Tab-separated table of C-alpha atoms and ligand atoms in Angstrom:
chain	number	residue	atom	x	y	z
A	1	UNK	CA	0.000	0.000	0.000
A	2	UNK	CA	1.344	3.461	-0.912
A	3	UNK	CA	1.608	6.451	1.411
A	4	UNK	CA	-1.331	8.313	-0.219
A	5	UNK	CA	-3.466	5.190	0.308
A	6	UNK	CA	-2.455	5.052	3.980
A	7	UNK	CA	-3.211	8.769	4.330
A	8	UNK	CA	-6.674	8.275	2.822
A	9	UNK	CA	-7.402	5.621	5.448
A	10	UNK	CA	-6.141	7.754	8.316
A	11	UNK	CA	-8.362	10.642	7.172
A	12	UNK	CA	-11.361	8.436	7.915
A	13	UNK	CA	-10.485	8.508	11.634
A	14	UNK	CA	-11.673	11.239	13.952
A	15	UNK	CA	-8.329	12.996	14.532
A	16	UNK	CA	-6.362	15.842	12.987
A	17	UNK	CA	-2.975	14.510	12.061
A	18	UNK	CA	-0.270	15.799	9.750
A	19	UNK	CA	1.758	12.769	8.802
A	20	UNK	CA	5.528	12.777	8.503
A	21	UNK	CA	6.082	9.119	7.615
A	22	UNK	CA	4.512	5.676	7.854
A	23	UNK	CA	6.721	2.637	8.372
A	24	UNK	CA	6.156	-1.068	8.972
A	25	UNK	CA	6.484	-1.849	12.668
A	26	UNK	CA	6.611	-4.767	15.113
A	27	UNK	CA	6.939	-8.460	14.407
A	28	UNK	CA	3.639	-10.101	15.275
A	29	UNK	CA	2.572	-13.278	13.488
A	30	UNK	CA	-0.996	-12.222	12.678
A	31	UNK	CA	-1.703	-8.528	12.004
A	32	UNK	CA	0.121	-5.899	9.891
A	33	UNK	CA	1.331	-3.008	12.018
A	34	UNK	CA	2.542	0.463	10.901
A	35	UNK	CA	3.932	3.355	12.888
A	36	UNK	CA	2.432	6.687	11.826
A	37	UNK	CA	4.831	9.496	12.750
A	38	UNK	CA	3.320	12.954	13.097
A	39	UNK	CA	5.086	15.859	11.392
A	40	UNK	CA	5.094	17.943	14.553
A	41	UNK	CA	6.685	16.796	17.785
A	42	UNK	CA	3.740	18.410	19.600
A	43	UNK	CA	1.397	15.840	18.146
A	44	UNK	CA	1.178	12.191	19.231
A	45	UNK	CA	2.265	9.370	16.953
A	46	UNK	CA	-0.157	6.555	16.166
A	47	UNK	CA	-0.186	2.921	15.177
A	48	UNK	CA	-2.238	1.859	12.189
A	49	UNK	CA	-3.017	-1.837	12.206
A	50	UNK	CA	-4.654	-4.055	9.636
A	51	UNK	CA	-6.526	-6.705	11.589
A	52	UNK	CA	-6.348	-10.143	10.065
A	53	UNK	CA	-10.036	-10.709	9.339
A	54	UNK	CA	-9.460	-14.248	8.071
A	55	UNK	CA	-8.438	-15.097	11.629
A	56	UNK	CA	-10.598	-12.588	13.520
A	57	UNK	CA	-13.829	-13.251	11.644
A	58	UNK	CA	-15.860	-10.723	13.647
A	59	UNK	CA	-13.730	-7.570	13.738
A	60	UNK	CA	-16.625	-5.308	14.907
A	61	UNK	CA	-17.235	-7.736	17.816
A	62	UNK	CA	-13.534	-7.850	18.599
A	63	UNK	CA	-13.304	-4.042	18.630
A	64	UNK	CA	-16.354	-3.932	20.883
A	65	UNK	CA	-14.528	-6.240	23.328
A	66	UNK	CA	-11.509	-3.931	23.220
A	67	UNK	CA	-13.607	-0.816	23.835
A	68	UNK	CA	-15.468	-2.418	26.752
A	69	UNK	CA	-12.301	-3.682	28.418
A	70	UNK	CA	-10.140	-0.585	27.846
A	71	UNK	CA	-12.975	1.692	29.071
A	72	UNK	CA	-13.337	-0.483	32.170
A	73	UNK	CA	-9.616	-0.191	32.915
A	74	UNK	CA	-9.550	3.526	32.043
A	75	UNK	CA	-12.419	4.280	34.474
A	76	UNK	CA	-10.522	2.523	37.249
A	77	UNK	CA	-7.300	4.402	36.503
A	78	UNK	CA	-9.147	7.741	36.513
A	79	UNK	CA	-10.927	6.877	39.770
A	80	UNK	CA	-7.565	5.976	41.333
A	81	UNK	CA	-6.166	9.395	40.320
A	82	UNK	CA	-3.624	7.962	37.852
A	83	UNK	CA	-1.910	10.838	36.044
A	84	UNK	CA	-0.711	9.139	32.886
A	85	UNK	CA	-3.837	7.214	31.962
A	86	UNK	CA	-3.039	7.141	28.214
A	87	UNK	CA	0.252	5.343	28.982
A	88	UNK	CA	-1.375	2.767	31.266
A	89	UNK	CA	-4.118	1.608	28.941
A	90	UNK	CA	-4.414	1.492	25.169
A	91	UNK	CA	-6.374	4.273	23.462
A	92	UNK	CA	-8.134	3.326	20.232
A	93	UNK	CA	-9.367	6.118	17.941
A	94	UNK	CA	-12.912	6.167	16.616
A	95	UNK	CA	-13.616	6.601	12.919
A	96	UNK	CA	-15.642	9.618	11.783
A	97	UNK	CA	-18.635	7.323	11.254
A	98	UNK	CA	-18.496	6.234	14.916
A	99	UNK	CA	-17.083	2.758	14.246
A	100	UNK	CA	-13.822	1.578	15.817
A	101	UNK	CA	-12.328	0.600	12.429
A	102	UNK	CA	-12.361	1.654	8.789
A	103	UNK	CA	-12.510	-0.560	5.704
A	104	UNK	CA	-10.392	-0.195	2.579
A	105	UNK	CA	-11.575	-0.960	-0.983
A	106	UNK	CA	-10.571	-4.604	-0.586
A	107	UNK	CA	-12.664	-5.110	2.552
A	108	UNK	CA	-9.711	-5.123	4.968
A	109	UNK	CA	-10.262	-3.771	8.476
A	110	UNK	CA	-7.915	-1.053	9.773
A	111	UNK	CA	-7.683	0.323	13.302
A	112	UNK	CA	-5.777	3.267	14.719
A	113	UNK	CA	-4.457	3.649	18.240
A	114	UNK	CA	-2.184	5.914	20.197
A	115	UNK	CA	1.509	5.087	20.040
A	116	UNK	CA	2.827	5.099	23.600
A	117	UNK	CA	5.998	7.149	23.331
A	118	UNK	CA	9.253	6.416	25.175
A	119	UNK	CA	8.192	2.808	25.502
A	120	UNK	CA	9.705	-0.427	24.354
A	121	UNK	CA	8.703	-4.024	24.071
A	122	UNK	CA	11.136	-6.843	24.790
A	123	UNK	CA	11.492	-9.962	22.694
A	124	UNK	CA	13.346	-11.952	25.331
A	125	UNK	CA	13.432	-11.425	29.048
A	126	UNK	CA	16.565	-9.833	30.443
A	127	UNK	CA	16.503	-10.565	34.159
A	128	UNK	CA	14.270	-11.860	37.002
A	129	UNK	CA	13.264	-8.310	38.037
A	130	UNK	CA	11.826	-7.761	34.564
A	131	UNK	CA	9.968	-11.098	34.790
A	132	UNK	CA	8.550	-10.085	38.184
A	133	UNK	CA	7.302	-6.770	36.730
A	134	UNK	CA	5.856	-8.441	33.620
A	135	UNK	CA	4.022	-10.962	35.808
A	136	UNK	CA	2.563	-8.222	37.949
A	137	UNK	CA	1.401	-6.420	34.802
A	138	UNK	CA	-0.389	-9.513	33.452
A	139	UNK	CA	-1.821	-10.349	36.902
A	140	UNK	CA	-2.931	-6.755	37.374
A	141	UNK	CA	-4.566	-6.746	33.942
A	142	UNK	CA	-6.645	-9.801	34.924
A	143	UNK	CA	-7.446	-8.201	38.262
A	144	UNK	CA	-8.601	-4.966	36.577
A	145	UNK	CA	-11.025	-6.992	34.452
A	146	UNK	CA	-12.081	-9.403	37.210
A	147	UNK	CA	-15.315	-7.494	37.932
A	148	UNK	CA	-16.319	-7.121	34.273
A	149	UNK	CA	-19.231	-9.460	33.473
A	150	UNK	CA	-17.993	-12.067	30.999
A	151	UNK	CA	-21.245	-12.121	29.000
A	152	UNK	CA	-20.410	-8.671	27.645
A	153	UNK	CA	-17.522	-10.051	25.589
A	154	UNK	CA	-17.645	-12.321	22.568
A	155	UNK	CA	-15.097	-15.034	21.749
A	156	UNK	CA	-12.969	-13.256	19.135
A	157	UNK	CA	-11.619	-16.636	18.010
A	158	UNK	CA	-14.000	-19.381	19.138
A	159	UNK	CA	-12.366	-22.153	21.199
A	160	UNK	CA	-9.034	-20.326	20.995
A	161	UNK	CA	-7.326	-22.223	23.831
A	162	UNK	CA	-9.747	-25.149	23.977
A	163	UNK	CA	-7.448	-28.183	24.000
A	164	UNK	CA	-10.196	-30.593	22.910
A	165	UNK	CA	-11.085	-28.476	19.897
A	166	UNK	CA	-7.403	-27.832	19.035
A	167	UNK	CA	-6.743	-31.574	19.215
A	168	UNK	CA	-9.661	-32.165	16.879
A	169	UNK	CA	-8.305	-29.603	14.360
A	170	UNK	CA	-4.917	-31.318	14.558
A	171	UNK	CA	-6.403	-34.769	13.937
A	172	UNK	CA	-8.325	-33.449	10.923
A	173	UNK	CA	-5.098	-31.918	9.572
A	174	UNK	CA	-3.301	-35.260	10.010
A	175	UNK	CA	-6.039	-37.194	8.242
A	176	UNK	CA	-6.318	-34.716	5.340
A	177	UNK	CA	-2.540	-34.310	4.992
A	178	UNK	CA	-3.131	-31.413	2.571
A	179	UNK	CA	0.546	-30.570	2.114
A	180	UNK	CA	1.800	-34.193	2.079
A	181	UNK	CA	3.856	-33.649	5.238
A	182	UNK	CA	2.533	-36.352	7.562
A	183	UNK	CA	4.814	-39.245	6.619
A	184	UNK	CA	8.053	-37.488	7.525
A	185	UNK	CA	6.784	-36.395	10.913
A	186	UNK	CA	5.243	-39.396	12.642
A	187	UNK	CA	7.372	-38.906	15.768
A	188	UNK	CA	5.922	-35.419	16.310
A	189	UNK	CA	2.394	-36.747	15.878
A	190	UNK	CA	3.065	-39.465	18.460
A	191	UNK	CA	4.511	-36.971	20.938
A	192	UNK	CA	1.409	-34.782	20.660
A	193	UNK	CA	-1.018	-37.708	20.924
A	194	UNK	CA	0.811	-39.377	23.846
A	195	UNK	CA	0.001	-36.359	25.987
A	196	UNK	CA	-3.504	-35.623	24.730
A	197	UNK	CA	-5.486	-37.278	27.513
A	198	UNK	CA	-3.525	-35.503	30.269
A	199	UNK	CA	-3.516	-32.157	28.458
A	200	UNK	CA	-7.222	-32.054	27.627
A	201	UNK	CA	-8.019	-32.440	31.348
A	202	UNK	CA	-7.771	-28.647	31.617
A	203	UNK	CA	-10.638	-28.149	29.170
A	204	UNK	CA	-12.706	-30.870	30.880
A	205	UNK	CA	-12.322	-28.985	34.172
A	206	UNK	CA	-13.460	-25.766	32.461
A	207	UNK	CA	-16.398	-27.592	30.857
A	208	UNK	CA	-17.608	-29.022	34.160
A	209	UNK	CA	-16.958	-25.620	35.789
A	210	UNK	CA	-14.472	-26.903	38.378
A	211	UNK	CA	-12.207	-24.245	36.886
A	212	UNK	CA	-13.776	-20.803	36.324
A	213	UNK	CA	-13.902	-18.694	33.173
A	214	UNK	CA	-12.640	-15.140	33.627
A	215	UNK	CA	-11.778	-12.276	31.287
A	216	UNK	CA	-8.243	-13.003	30.184
A	217	UNK	CA	-5.726	-11.681	27.674
A	218	UNK	CA	-4.970	-14.996	25.971
A	219	UNK	CA	-1.776	-13.893	24.182
A	220	UNK	CA	0.659	-13.115	26.987
A	221	UNK	CA	3.895	-13.257	25.061
A	222	UNK	CA	6.490	-11.031	26.694
A	223	UNK	CA	6.433	-8.665	23.676
A	224	UNK	CA	2.820	-7.813	24.472
A	225	UNK	CA	3.858	-5.651	27.433
A	226	UNK	CA	5.297	-2.167	27.042
A	227	UNK	CA	8.046	-1.009	29.408
A	228	UNK	CA	9.286	2.536	29.954
A	229	UNK	CA	12.932	3.562	29.715
A	230	UNK	CA	13.482	2.717	33.406
A	231	UNK	CA	12.168	-0.820	32.912
A	232	UNK	CA	8.837	-0.155	34.637
A	233	UNK	CA	5.826	-1.738	32.970
A	234	UNK	CA	3.421	0.667	31.317
A	235	UNK	CA	0.612	-1.410	29.905
A	236	UNK	CA	-0.516	-4.631	28.330
A	237	UNK	CA	-1.057	-4.353	24.564
A	238	UNK	CA	-2.321	-6.538	21.692
A	239	UNK	CA	-5.844	-6.845	23.028
A	240	UNK	CA	-7.395	-8.731	20.076
A	241	UNK	CA	-7.816	-11.903	22.101
A	242	UNK	CA	-9.190	-10.372	25.308
A	243	UNK	CA	-12.254	-12.538	25.949
A	244	UNK	CA	-13.577	-15.145	28.380
A	245	UNK	CA	-10.823	-17.650	29.160
A	246	UNK	CA	-8.910	-19.278	31.967
A	247	UNK	CA	-6.387	-17.332	34.047
A	248	UNK	CA	-4.200	-20.393	33.514
A	249	UNK	CA	-3.909	-19.646	29.791
A	250	UNK	CA	-2.245	-16.317	30.563
A	251	UNK	CA	0.149	-17.720	33.140
A	252	UNK	CA	1.103	-20.697	30.973
A	253	UNK	CA	1.459	-18.693	27.777
A	254	UNK	CA	3.733	-16.154	29.426
A	255	UNK	CA	6.020	-18.928	30.674
A	256	UNK	CA	5.999	-20.388	27.155
A	257	UNK	CA	8.226	-17.491	26.061
A	258	UNK	CA	9.634	-16.224	29.374
A	259	UNK	CA	10.737	-19.489	30.898
A	260	UNK	CA	12.504	-20.633	27.730
A	261	UNK	CA	16.178	-19.659	27.387
A	262	UNK	CA	15.750	-19.732	23.580
A	263	UNK	CA	13.269	-18.159	21.131
A	264	UNK	CA	10.102	-20.068	20.223
A	265	UNK	CA	11.595	-20.875	16.802
A	266	UNK	CA	15.082	-21.914	17.942
A	267	UNK	CA	16.429	-24.504	15.464
A	268	UNK	CA	19.201	-25.693	17.811
A	269	UNK	CA	17.246	-27.738	20.340
A	270	UNK	CA	20.207	-27.973	22.737
A	271	UNK	CA	19.748	-24.244	23.472
A	272	UNK	CA	16.245	-24.788	24.842
A	273	UNK	CA	16.443	-24.838	28.622
A	274	UNK	CA	14.218	-23.926	31.551
A	275	UNK	CA	15.067	-20.673	33.275
A	276	UNK	CA	14.343	-21.386	36.927
A	277	UNK	CA	15.139	-17.877	38.232
A	278	UNK	CA	12.805	-16.281	35.696
A	279	UNK	CA	10.029	-18.759	36.502
A	280	UNK	CA	10.413	-18.127	40.217
A	281	UNK	CA	10.256	-14.349	39.765
A	282	UNK	CA	7.286	-14.641	37.409
A	283	UNK	CA	5.325	-16.920	39.759
A	284	UNK	CA	5.941	-14.551	42.683
A	285	UNK	CA	5.002	-11.441	40.683
A	286	UNK	CA	1.872	-13.031	39.244
A	287	UNK	CA	0.633	-14.369	42.567
A	288	UNK	CA	1.264	-11.035	44.278
A	289	UNK	CA	-1.533	-9.650	42.070
A	290	UNK	CA	-3.657	-12.701	41.376
A	291	UNK	CA	-3.796	-14.533	44.711
A	292	UNK	CA	-6.723	-12.305	45.729
A	293	UNK	CA	-9.011	-13.634	43.016
A	294	UNK	CA	-7.652	-17.079	42.007
A	295	UNK	CA	-9.233	-20.157	43.575
A	296	UNK	CA	-7.108	-22.984	45.079
A	297	UNK	CA	-7.547	-25.262	42.053
A	298	UNK	CA	-6.305	-22.569	39.698
A	299	UNK	CA	-3.206	-22.131	41.845
A	300	UNK	CA	-2.713	-25.906	41.905
A	301	UNK	CA	-2.828	-25.942	38.085
A	302	UNK	CA	-0.347	-23.092	37.466
A	303	UNK	CA	2.681	-25.316	36.800
A	304	UNK	CA	0.555	-27.659	34.674
A	305	UNK	CA	-0.700	-24.688	32.632
A	306	UNK	CA	2.867	-24.075	31.396
A	307	UNK	CA	3.048	-27.587	29.971
A	308	UNK	CA	-0.460	-27.235	28.568
A	309	UNK	CA	0.300	-24.028	26.671
A	310	UNK	CA	3.521	-25.469	25.228
A	311	UNK	CA	1.627	-28.593	24.094
A	312	UNK	CA	-1.199	-26.535	22.613
A	313	UNK	CA	1.208	-24.218	20.797
A	314	UNK	CA	3.245	-27.135	19.419
A	315	UNK	CA	0.004	-28.606	18.103
A	316	UNK	CA	-1.093	-25.249	16.602
A	317	UNK	CA	2.227	-24.693	14.815
A	318	UNK	CA	2.202	-28.269	13.545
A	319	UNK	CA	-1.435	-28.126	12.427
A	320	UNK	CA	-0.544	-25.029	10.398
A	321	UNK	CA	2.489	-26.822	8.939
A	322	UNK	CA	0.315	-29.769	7.896
A	323	UNK	CA	-2.286	-27.420	6.403
A	324	UNK	CA	0.391	-25.753	4.234
A	325	UNK	CA	1.281	-22.691	6.382
A	326	UNK	CA	-1.926	-20.711	6.105
A	327	UNK	CA	-2.291	-19.217	9.603
A	328	UNK	CA	0.991	-17.879	11.010
A	329	UNK	CA	3.289	-15.592	9.059
A	330	UNK	CA	6.422	-17.569	8.233
A	331	UNK	CA	9.876	-16.315	7.317
A	332	UNK	CA	11.166	-19.371	5.498
A	333	UNK	CA	10.060	-22.754	4.171
A	334	UNK	CA	9.660	-25.121	7.108
A	335	UNK	CA	9.480	-22.332	9.734
A	336	UNK	CA	6.362	-23.855	11.315
A	337	UNK	CA	8.103	-27.234	11.570
A	338	UNK	CA	11.076	-25.607	13.314
A	339	UNK	CA	8.648	-23.841	15.668
A	340	UNK	CA	6.881	-27.146	16.369
A	341	UNK	CA	10.092	-28.993	17.202
A	342	UNK	CA	11.233	-26.153	19.466
A	343	UNK	CA	7.888	-26.132	21.313
A	344	UNK	CA	7.975	-29.907	21.781
A	345	UNK	CA	11.512	-29.755	23.103
A	346	UNK	CA	10.455	-26.986	25.491
A	347	UNK	CA	7.498	-29.095	26.608
A	348	UNK	CA	9.894	-31.964	27.402
A	349	UNK	CA	12.126	-29.555	29.332
A	350	UNK	CA	9.115	-28.381	31.340
A	351	UNK	CA	8.188	-32.002	32.043
A	352	UNK	CA	11.716	-32.644	33.341
A	353	UNK	CA	11.279	-29.637	35.665
A	354	UNK	CA	7.682	-30.187	36.712
A	355	UNK	CA	8.397	-31.121	40.373
A	356	UNK	CA	10.612	-28.089	40.745
A	357	UNK	CA	7.945	-25.847	39.208
A	358	UNK	CA	5.232	-27.241	41.493
A	359	UNK	CA	7.454	-26.576	44.510
A	360	UNK	CA	8.177	-23.006	43.384
A	361	UNK	CA	4.467	-22.253	42.957
A	362	UNK	CA	3.731	-23.680	46.420
A	363	UNK	CA	6.449	-21.503	47.937
A	364	UNK	CA	5.367	-18.292	46.132
B	1	LIG	P1	0.592	-8.384	16.729
B	1	LIG	O1	-0.849	-8.733	17.051
B	1	LIG	O2	0.869	-8.564	15.296
B	1	LIG	O3	1.534	-9.083	17.655
B	1	LIG	P2	0.834	-5.939	18.324
B	1	LIG	O4	-0.480	-5.244	18.565
B	1	LIG	O5	1.392	-6.728	19.429
B	1	LIG	O6	0.742	-6.808	16.976
B	1	LIG	O7	1.872	-4.811	17.891
B	1	LIG	C1	3.150	-5.131	17.356
B	1	LIG	C2	4.256	-4.387	18.130
B	1	LIG	O8	4.034	-2.956	18.044
B	1	LIG	C3	4.294	-4.662	19.611
B	1	LIG	O9	5.027	-5.819	19.915
B	1	LIG	C4	4.916	-3.400	20.195
B	1	LIG	O10	6.330	-3.445	20.111
B	1	LIG	C5	4.410	-2.306	19.268
B	1	LIG	N1	3.216	-1.634	19.825
B	1	LIG	C6	1.947	-2.106	19.787
B	1	LIG	N2	1.092	-1.263	20.374
B	1	LIG	C7	1.820	-0.208	20.780
B	1	LIG	C8	1.512	1.033	21.424
B	1	LIG	N3	0.244	1.358	21.757
B	1	LIG	N4	2.520	1.900	21.670
B	1	LIG	C9	3.788	1.593	21.340
B	1	LIG	N5	4.155	0.463	20.706
B	1	LIG	C10	3.187	-0.442	20.435
B	2	LIG	C1	0.309	-15.202	17.579
B	2	LIG	O1	-0.061	-12.055	17.114
B	2	LIG	P1	1.028	-12.622	17.963
B	2	LIG	O2	2.289	-12.788	17.240
B	2	LIG	O3	1.129	-11.840	19.267
B	2	LIG	C2	-0.936	-15.957	18.044
B	2	LIG	C3	-0.722	-16.476	19.458
B	2	LIG	C4	0.469	-17.409	19.467
B	2	LIG	C5	1.694	-16.667	18.935
B	2	LIG	C6	2.877	-17.588	18.807
B	2	LIG	C7	-4.337	-14.503	17.382
B	2	LIG	O4	0.504	-14.089	18.437
B	2	LIG	O5	-1.881	-17.193	19.895
B	2	LIG	O6	0.724	-17.881	20.771
B	2	LIG	O7	1.426	-16.064	17.631
B	2	LIG	N1	-2.094	-15.076	18.003
B	2	LIG	C8	-3.242	-15.493	17.429
B	2	LIG	O8	4.008	-16.827	18.684
B	2	LIG	O9	-3.378	-16.617	16.973
B	3	LIG	MG1	1.800	-8.812	19.719
């Protein structure tokens, strides 16, 4: 898309903005993100984002979720006398027609939100203090939304972290074998299936309501938190998947990236290790915020949730590989297979450390 086309889209939003430049930004796997720099330093910068409507099939519903949850958090921050509210919660800009998105000629959905200046995201955790702060931010986010009635929010991706439904999608992908990739990868299939009965127990406990549904973030990768220059957390971003879910998804998904000494697509499996100090700091930080609303069974399942999210993610990457790489952005041929192998190795590492993790949670 050319700059005049971007400018035409931005004009549809309800702001006055003289644009200096628009550049591609961030490295998410789903949406397309652009930084919109204002020509005057007096004016704020913005982020223009094309939402992936093949994945988020109900963008208006998703934006409604985001408005409800950010307004809920904003009201609390204002009531608490917070001075820098726009740095502590995301601010989405309305279009001139009152909607929270605009459409281009091809039917794509675009959203605009305030760029939080002097902030940075981190791709890999630097030290236990940072993990403690990140955990508090995710725990606090859940706490801020804990009194928001769940019925108000839709499921932006139905059954997003439902292990039974994910397993079903995986089994369909294996039986269809659309890309002819099953034969070479039987060991991976076995490793996923061997654990399926244990792993789907989480969903069974949600289905019979032994575990509660809450409003959760559902994509708690470390790069979905913004820090300021002094390493303090500012706010949780990437709110597309905020919807009813289990608190365990957020804890487990954060440890999926934070607790791993290597990136999620590390090809050298010997580099994948469990970072005990980071896990300890994260568990302490999370529980310092979340102990007030979690029930005992949720706390008991925290260490398990880390294995669950690694298993689920391995299965999601592999399902996409079998389907011919149609969901996640990939950087090279076989990227999803590399991601799958790295997630499975990480899952094995977590299994080797499960007693230690249980003990750390108990002591936190
Ligand atoms: P994706 O869904 O593709 O992961 P994100 O919404 O997470 O996209 O945005 C991509 C990156 O852009 C983030 O990792 C972060 O570095 C940066 N970013 C997102 N929102 C903001 C914001 N409001 N202010 C500053 N930077 C942001
Ligand atoms: C996607 O959009 P991004 O990169 O933050 C995915 C997550 C996965 C993650 C794996 C909507 O997150 O669920 O855990 O990739 N988001 C969606 O890196 O599927
Ligand atoms: Mg993101």
